[in-house]
Structures are given as C-alpha cells and as structure tokens.
Amino acid sequence: QVQLVESGGGLVQAGGSLRLSCAASGRTFRNYAMGWFRQAPGKEREFVAAISRSGGSSDYADSVKGRFTISRDNAKNTVFLRMNSLKPDDTAVYYCAGSLLLLGEGLRVGVRQYSNWGQGTQVTVSS
C-alpha cells in the first residue's frame, strides 16, 4: 500500500496556472501507475490524467489536453500535475490515485482501476 497526500491547490483566476503535487509514502512508488482525477460538486469523479510507472507514457482527458501535464519523479516519490490556461470549468477537488502494476508500462484511466487515493486538494478558478 502507498499513502498519498496532495498539495498545491488554491484559488486562481481564469487563464492562470497551478501545479499540484502528490507525495507518496513507501519504497514501492515506482511500481504504481499514477493518475489524477477531479470531482466537481454534484458530479461524478472524472479522469484527468495518467502516467505509467516510469513516466514514459501518459494520457489525458480531452478536456485538458494541451493545457495540463502530468509528470513524476520516482526518486522523490512524487507525481505532479501542471495546469495551465485554467478555466472556471476546471474548478473541482483534485485527487491523486495509485494503481499497483508490477509489470509493464500500462496506463489506468478508470476510477475503479485505482485502489489508493489521496484526500484531495481544492482547485477554484474564478472568471
């Protein structure tokens, strides 16, 4: 099991940027495919971005492609989400998630594919 703690959320104006961080405990972080999800009030949790164990592969929701970048630093047990050109529709609680993957460079894009979740960090984009 890996414990995940997000940080970096806050209030930003439309067009601005934020970088979210997710710190993981434990020595097996490199065995986890990682992802970012978000949940707005009254809506279901939705996929934002995913990254493979090595960081060599990534995937994004269509709504954030070209604006968000996911990355990871396995030496520091941390995954990041750089968010540029933020829009009011990006307002949500953002969650970091991990999926144990002992082999390969697969990506996980479904909520149910992840068994480890952080507590979330609020991102609010004002118009």
Backbone as a chain_set.jsonl record, in Angstrom:
{"seq": "QVQLVESGGGLVQAGGSLRLSCAASGRTFRNYAMGWFRQAPGKEREFVAAISRSGGSSDYADSVKGRFTISRDNAKNTVFLRMNSLKPDDTAVYYCAGSLLLLGEGLRVGVRQYSNWGQGTQVTVSS", "coords": {"N": [[0.84, -1.199, 0.0], [0.385, 2.265, -0.638], [0.602, 5.487, 0.663], [-0.991, 8.551, -0.062], [-0.62, 12.033, -0.499], [-1.947, 15.032, -1.399], [-1.104, 18.337, -2.593], [-0.958, 21.905, -3.223], [-3.214, 23.007, -4.346], [-5.656, 25.701, -4.805], [-6.916, 29.089, -5.107], [-7.377, 30.62, -8.197], [-7.227, 32.887, -10.938], [-9.071, 32.78, -14.025], [-7.27, 31.572, -16.802], [-4.919, 31.44, -15.488], [-2.288, 29.555, -13.76], [-1.504, 26.492, -12.035], [0.347, 24.197, -10.009], [-0.052, 21.001, -9.029], [0.925, 18.734, -6.489], [1.698, 15.399, -5.491], [2.56, 13.526, -2.915], [4.009, 10.455, -2.129], [4.119, 7.797, 0.191], [6.366, 5.172, 1.288], [8.409, 2.572, -0.242], [7.79, 1.55, -2.672], [6.841, 3.091, -4.708], [7.575, 3.322, -7.378], [6.415, 1.144, -8.526], [3.855, 1.748, -9.07], [1.325, 2.72, -11.263], [0.154, 5.95, -11.908], [-2.384, 8.443, -11.354], [-4.47, 11.338, -11.961], [-7.509, 12.619, -10.844], [-10.672, 14.339, -10.812], [-13.334, 15.979, -9.051], [-16.244, 17.693, -9.27], [-18.727, 19.682, -7.547], [-21.728, 17.899, -7.149], [-21.225, 16.273, -9.294], [-19.879, 13.306, -10.898], [-16.812, 11.639, -10.059], [-14.088, 12.233, -12.208], [-11.781, 11.226, -14.771], [-8.598, 12.731, -15.251], [-5.776, 12.752, -15.862], [-3.139, 10.406, -16.581], [-0.229, 8.46, -15.788], [2.494, 6.339, -16.623], [4.459, 3.746, -14.935], [7.2, 4.327, -15.206], [7.073, 6.84, -16.16], [7.202, 7.194, -18.816], [5.012, 7.051, -20.47], [1.866, 8.663, -21.007], [-1.489, 9.892, -20.543], [-4.443, 11.792, -21.285], [-7.505, 13.408, -20.36], [-9.804, 14.569, -22.812], [-10.699, 17.139, -22.303], [-8.646, 18.458, -21.048], [-6.369, 18.234, -22.511], [-3.389, 19.504, -23.904], [-3.342, 21.574, -22.124], [-2.859, 20.678, -19.524], [-0.254, 18.926, -17.791], [1.079, 15.889, -16.818], [3.487, 14.502, -14.635], [6.219, 12.692, -13.135], [8.437, 11.998, -10.396], [10.322, 9.553, -9.576], [12.426, 9.192, -7.83], [11.862, 10.931, -5.83], [9.427, 10.129, -4.981], [7.052, 11.322, -5.968], [4.294, 12.691, -7.751], [3.19, 14.933, -10.257], [0.953, 17.539, -11.344], [0.761, 19.778, -13.733], [-1.015, 22.62, -14.429], [-2.196, 24.653, -16.837], [-3.572, 27.638, -18.386], [-6.071, 27.788, -17.069], [-9.566, 27.202, -16.551], [-12.869, 28.253, -15.511], [-14.458, 25.937, -15.499], [-12.685, 24.015, -14.695], [-12.732, 23.961, -12.009], [-12.754, 22.108, -9.081], [-12.424, 19.367, -6.737], [-9.324, 17.909, -6.645], [-7.9, 14.76, -7.046], [-5.281, 12.54, -6.298], [-4.2, 9.346, -7.421], [-3.256, 5.896, -7.1], [-2.218, 2.892, -8.723], [-1.315, -0.334, -8.291], [1.11, -1.9, -10.217], [2.867, -4.359, -11.335], [4.291, -5.137, -13.564], [5.251, -3.906, -16.79], [4.2, -0.973, -18.698], [1.691, 0.127, -18.43], [-1.279, 2.205, -18.569], [-3.741, 3.654, -16.489], [-7.058, 4.574, -16.567], [-9.535, 4.52, -15.457], [-11.73, 5.073, -12.693], [-12.238, 2.876, -11.023], [-10.036, 1.341, -11.386], [-8.103, 2.075, -9.696], [-6.72, 1.728, -6.478], [-5.646, 3.132, -4.435], [-5.914, 6.236, -2.902], [-5.602, 9.772, -2.516], [-6.449, 12.471, -0.221], [-7.444, 14.632, -1.497], [-7.357, 17.888, -3.066], [-8.437, 21.212, -3.177], [-9.254, 23.027, -6.07], [-9.958, 26.116, -7.329], [-11.226, 28.1, -9.825], [-11.614, 31.299, -10.783], [-13.759, 33.457, -12.684]], "CA": [[0.0, 0.0, 0.0], [1.073, 3.539, -0.665], [-0.211, 6.592, 1.169], [-0.867, 9.671, -0.984], [-1.015, 13.328, 0.05], [-1.903, 16.074, -2.418], [-0.925, 19.728, -2.186], [-0.797, 22.828, -4.337], [-4.469, 23.594, -4.796], [-5.904, 27.058, -4.358], [-7.784, 29.949, -5.905], [-6.639, 31.247, -9.286], [-8.077, 33.485, -11.952], [-9.095, 32.121, -15.331], [-6.066, 31.833, -17.567], [-3.763, 31.24, -14.638], [-1.667, 28.236, -13.67], [-1.209, 25.884, -10.744], [0.977, 22.894, -10.067], [-0.399, 20.114, -7.934], [1.891, 17.693, -6.147], [1.176, 14.269, -4.736], [3.67, 12.829, -2.275], [3.676, 9.077, -1.776], [4.965, 7.14, 1.182], [6.728, 3.812, 0.928], [9.518, 2.405, -1.174], [7.343, 0.866, -3.878], [6.155, 4.06, -5.557], [7.893, 3.074, -8.774], [5.57, 0.056, -9.004], [2.484, 2.234, -9.205], [0.82, 3.653, -12.264], [-0.462, 7.041, -11.162], [-3.368, 9.233, -12.082], [-5.178, 12.458, -11.339], [-8.934, 12.696, -11.09], [-11.289, 15.501, -10.192], [-14.766, 15.869, -8.794], [-16.922, 18.962, -9.027], [-19.953, 19.491, -6.761], [-22.861, 17.326, -7.86], [-20.794, 15.483, -10.45], [-19.085, 12.132, -10.605], [-15.362, 11.781, -10.184], [-13.701, 12.006, -13.597], [-10.372, 11.088, -15.117], [-7.907, 13.918, -15.755], [-4.501, 12.398, -16.484], [-2.495, 9.2, -16.067], [1.169, 8.306, -16.168], [2.978, 4.984, -16.4], [5.373, 3.585, -13.807], [8.476, 5.003, -15.456], [6.818, 8.198, -16.637], [7.408, 7.241, -20.253], [3.734, 7.156, -21.171], [0.846, 9.428, -20.305], [-2.759, 10.058, -21.244], [-5.196, 12.915, -20.746], [-8.872, 13.635, -20.785], [-9.871, 15.532, -23.916], [-10.963, 18.483, -21.79], [-7.431, 19.091, -20.504], [-5.239, 18.047, -23.427], [-2.753, 20.733, -24.335], [-3.285, 22.543, -21.019], [-2.337, 20.024, -18.326], [0.858, 17.994, -17.981], [1.367, 15.026, -15.686], [4.863, 14.036, -14.591], [6.547, 12.043, -11.868], [9.829, 11.889, -10.001], [10.347, 8.336, -8.761], [13.438, 9.341, -6.783], [11.252, 11.716, -4.755], [8.104, 9.571, -4.689], [6.099, 12.407, -6.176], [3.696, 12.896, -9.058], [2.792, 16.325, -10.398], [0.015, 17.915, -12.402], [0.899, 21.176, -14.098], [-2.265, 23.049, -15.046], [-2.098, 25.975, -17.461], [-4.777, 28.15, -19.044], [-7.181, 27.261, -16.281], [-10.897, 27.711, -16.846], [-13.806, 28.017, -14.391], [-14.918, 24.54, -15.541], [-11.687, 23.163, -14.049], [-12.956, 24.0, -10.568], [-13.094, 20.789, -8.548], [-11.437, 18.756, -5.853], [-8.435, 17.067, -7.44], [-7.418, 13.604, -6.31], [-4.202, 11.712, -6.793], [-4.524, 7.938, -7.235], [-2.213, 4.954, -7.487], [-2.632, 1.538, -9.07], [-0.154, -1.22, -8.28], [1.307, -2.517, -11.522], [4.188, -4.927, -11.149], [4.973, -5.28, -14.842], [4.784, -3.139, -17.918], [4.046, 0.48, -18.682], [0.293, 0.41, -18.687], [-1.936, 3.379, -18.033], [-5.046, 3.393, -15.877], [-7.889, 5.769, -16.741], [-10.815, 4.341, -14.799], [-11.747, 5.247, -11.248], [-12.217, 1.573, -10.346], [-8.739, 0.708, -11.578], [-7.195, 2.585, -8.681], [-7.055, 1.28, -5.131], [-5.049, 4.045, -3.461], [-6.376, 7.599, -3.161], [-5.306, 10.827, -1.573], [-7.607, 13.106, 0.39], [-7.924, 15.655, -2.414], [-6.996, 19.287, -2.876], [-9.413, 22.045, -3.871], [-8.829, 23.993, -7.078], [-11.054, 27.007, -7.682], [-10.847, 29.023, -10.889], [-12.602, 32.372, -10.873], [-13.889, 34.04, -14.033]], "C": [[0.875, 1.25, 0.0], [0.107, 4.596, -0.162], [0.06, 7.827, 0.317], [-1.388, 10.955, -0.339], [-0.836, 14.393, -1.021], [-1.653, 17.442, -1.787], [-0.865, 20.59, -3.433], [-2.081, 23.432, -4.871], [-4.62, 25.016, -4.293], [-6.863, 27.769, -5.279], [-6.94, 30.664, -6.952], [-7.635, 31.831, -10.278], [-8.024, 32.684, -13.243], [-7.886, 32.555, -16.149], [-4.789, 31.61, -16.785], [-3.29, 29.799, -14.602], [-1.527, 27.8, -12.225], [-0.44, 24.604, -10.995], [0.606, 22.117, -8.817], [0.713, 19.087, -7.735], [1.194, 16.604, -5.357], [2.375, 13.485, -4.207], [3.221, 11.457, -1.805], [4.647, 8.534, -0.74], [5.348, 5.756, 0.683], [7.793, 3.753, -0.146], [9.098, 1.769, -2.486], [6.634, 1.799, -4.843], [6.394, 3.76, -7.024], [7.085, 1.937, -9.37], [4.122, 0.468, -9.235], [2.308, 3.083, -10.453], [0.017, 4.705, -11.509], [-1.45, 7.815, -12.024], [-3.878, 10.404, -11.265], [-6.634, 12.415, -11.785], [-9.462, 13.975, -10.451], [-12.79, 15.273, -10.028], [-15.32, 17.241, -8.438], [-18.205, 18.685, -8.244], [-21.091, 18.962, -7.624], [-22.511, 16.475, -9.062], [-19.993, 14.273, -10.004], [-17.596, 12.442, -10.741], [-14.954, 11.407, -11.612], [-12.192, 11.973, -13.775], [-9.821, 12.404, -15.651], [-6.643, 13.515, -16.519], [-3.947, 11.145, -15.827], [-1.066, 9.129, -16.573], [1.625, 6.901, -15.801], [4.02, 4.946, -15.288], [6.677, 4.356, -14.006], [8.298, 6.466, -15.819], [6.937, 8.32, -18.139], [6.146, 7.363, -21.078], [2.746, 7.948, -20.337], [-0.399, 9.544, -21.172], [-3.55, 11.143, -20.535], [-6.654, 12.854, -21.188], [-8.876, 14.694, -21.882], [-10.004, 16.967, -23.414], [-9.712, 19.201, -21.285], [-6.224, 18.948, -21.416], [-4.711, 19.375, -23.911], [-2.647, 21.788, -23.242], [-2.644, 21.956, -19.763], [-1.199, 19.074, -18.709], [1.087, 17.205, -16.702], [2.822, 14.575, -15.779], [5.109, 13.376, -13.248], [8.045, 12.033, -11.658], [9.915, 10.694, -9.056], [11.387, 8.399, -7.645], [12.874, 10.089, -5.575], [9.846, 11.258, -4.409], [6.992, 10.607, -4.874], [5.577, 12.407, -7.614], [3.125, 14.307, -9.09], [1.703, 16.461, -11.46], [0.166, 19.415, -12.611], [-0.342, 21.571, -14.881], [-2.107, 24.485, -15.536], [-3.43, 26.364, -18.086], [-6.035, 27.656, -18.348], [-8.482, 27.968, -16.606], [-11.798, 27.491, -15.621], [-14.315, 26.58, -14.34], [-13.91, 23.578, -14.921], [-11.846, 23.146, -12.529], [-13.455, 22.655, -10.063], [-12.118, 20.448, -7.422], [-10.628, 17.775, -6.707], [-7.826, 15.989, -6.559], [-6.277, 12.921, -7.058], [-4.558, 10.253, -6.505], [-3.388, 7.065, -7.732], [-2.773, 3.569, -7.729], [-1.386, 0.663, -9.158], [-0.059, -1.979, -9.593], [2.721, -3.069, -11.549], [4.969, -5.069, -12.445], [4.411, -4.305, -15.858], [4.614, -1.662, -17.663], [2.61, 0.886, -18.965], [-0.189, 1.684, -18.032], [-3.307, 2.977, -17.506], [-5.878, 4.663, -15.962], [-9.235, 5.66, -16.035], [-10.714, 4.473, -13.292], [-11.571, 3.908, -10.537], [-10.909, 0.836, -10.53], [-7.723, 1.127, -10.522], [-7.657, 2.166, -7.287], [-6.504, 2.201, -4.047], [-5.393, 5.479, -3.851], [-5.882, 8.551, -2.087], [-6.596, 11.462, -1.068], [-8.182, 14.21, -0.487], [-7.441, 17.049, -2.054], [-7.92, 20.135, -3.753], [-8.73, 22.99, -4.854], [-10.062, 24.81, -7.472], [-10.55, 28.029, -8.69], [-11.954, 30.058, -11.027], [-12.604, 32.983, -12.271], [-13.616, 35.523, -14.02]], "O": [[1.965, 1.267, 0.572], [-1.07, 4.594, -0.522], [1.214, 8.121, 0.004], [-2.451, 10.967, 0.282], [0.275, 14.633, -1.495], [-1.949, 17.67, -0.614], [-0.738, 20.088, -4.55], [-2.041, 24.284, -5.758], [-3.834, 25.488, -3.471], [-7.53, 27.158, -6.113], [-5.906, 31.248, -6.628], [-8.747, 31.326, -10.432], [-7.043, 31.992, -13.515], [-7.525, 33.731, -16.187], [-3.699, 31.592, -17.356], [-3.809, 28.937, -15.311], [-1.443, 28.622, -11.314], [-0.556, 23.997, -12.059], [0.912, 22.525, -7.696], [1.35, 18.639, -8.688], [0.222, 16.857, -4.644], [3.109, 12.861, -4.974], [2.181, 11.317, -1.161], [5.85, 8.791, -0.8], [4.725, 5.228, -0.239], [8.051, 4.724, -0.858], [9.945, 1.475, -3.33], [5.896, 1.337, -5.714], [5.487, 3.932, -7.838], [7.062, 1.771, -10.589], [3.272, -0.362, -9.556], [3.046, 4.043, -10.675], [-0.716, 4.38, -10.575], [-1.356, 7.835, -13.251], [-3.733, 10.449, -10.043], [-6.935, 12.199, -12.959], [-8.778, 14.61, -9.648], [-13.414, 14.498, -10.752], [-14.925, 17.86, -7.45], [-18.716, 17.565, -8.276], [-21.382, 19.504, -8.69], [-23.399, 16.006, -9.774], [-19.493, 14.22, -8.88], [-17.19, 13.372, -11.438], [-15.411, 10.402, -12.157], [-11.439, 12.604, -13.033], [-10.49, 13.106, -16.409], [-6.463, 13.89, -17.678], [-4.243, 10.855, -14.668], [-0.733, 9.658, -17.633], [1.195, 6.343, -14.792], [4.417, 5.986, -14.763], [7.19, 4.966, -13.068], [9.253, 7.242, -15.791], [6.794, 9.412, -18.69], [6.196, 7.736, -22.25], [2.785, 7.908, -19.108], [-0.356, 9.32, -22.381], [-3.36, 11.39, -19.344], [-6.983, 12.32, -22.247], [-8.049, 15.605, -21.879], [-9.482, 17.897, -24.029], [-9.723, 20.42, -21.114], [-5.159, 19.491, -21.118], [-5.475, 20.265, -24.284], [-1.944, 22.785, -23.406], [-1.963, 22.666, -19.024], [-1.186, 18.499, -19.798], [1.268, 17.784, -15.631], [3.327, 14.299, -16.868], [4.295, 13.492, -12.332], [8.823, 12.057, -12.612], [9.613, 10.815, -7.868], [11.24, 7.728, -6.624], [13.337, 9.911, -4.449], [9.148, 11.914, -3.636], [6.106, 10.741, -4.03], [6.321, 12.156, -8.562], [2.638, 14.814, -8.08], [1.557, 15.618, -12.345], [-0.249, 20.217, -11.774], [-0.683, 20.934, -15.878], [-1.91, 25.409, -14.746], [-4.304, 25.521, -18.289], [-6.956, 27.158, -18.996], [-8.507, 29.164, -16.896], [-11.511, 26.631, -14.789], [-14.575, 26.056, -13.257], [-14.254, 22.428, -14.648], [-11.159, 22.389, -11.843], [-14.453, 22.128, -10.553], [-11.131, 21.146, -7.193], [-11.189, 16.925, -7.399], [-7.308, 16.263, -5.476], [-6.313, 12.753, -8.277], [-5.149, 9.951, -5.468], [-2.655, 7.43, -8.651], [-3.685, 3.124, -7.033], [-0.513, 0.89, -9.995], [-1.017, -2.618, -10.029], [3.675, -2.321, -11.764], [6.199, -5.116, -12.417], [3.242, -3.925, -15.794], [4.851, -1.167, -16.561], [2.354, 1.87, -19.659], [0.404, 2.179, -17.073], [-3.944, 2.062, -18.029], [-5.455, 5.715, -15.483], [-9.998, 6.625, -16.02], [-9.735, 4.04, -12.685], [-10.834, 3.819, -9.555], [-10.689, -0.195, -9.894], [-6.615, 0.593, -10.467], [-8.843, 2.244, -6.965], [-6.855, 2.065, -2.875], [-5.186, 5.885, -4.994], [-5.759, 8.192, -0.916], [-7.694, 11.045, -1.437], [-9.295, 14.676, -0.242], [-7.155, 17.348, -0.895], [-8.153, 19.816, -4.919], [-7.756, 23.663, -4.516], [-11.078, 24.258, -7.895], [-9.571, 28.733, -8.442], [-13.094, 29.724, -11.35], [-11.578, 33.017, -12.949], [-13.68, 36.172, -15.064]]}, "num_chains": 1, "name": "protein.A"}
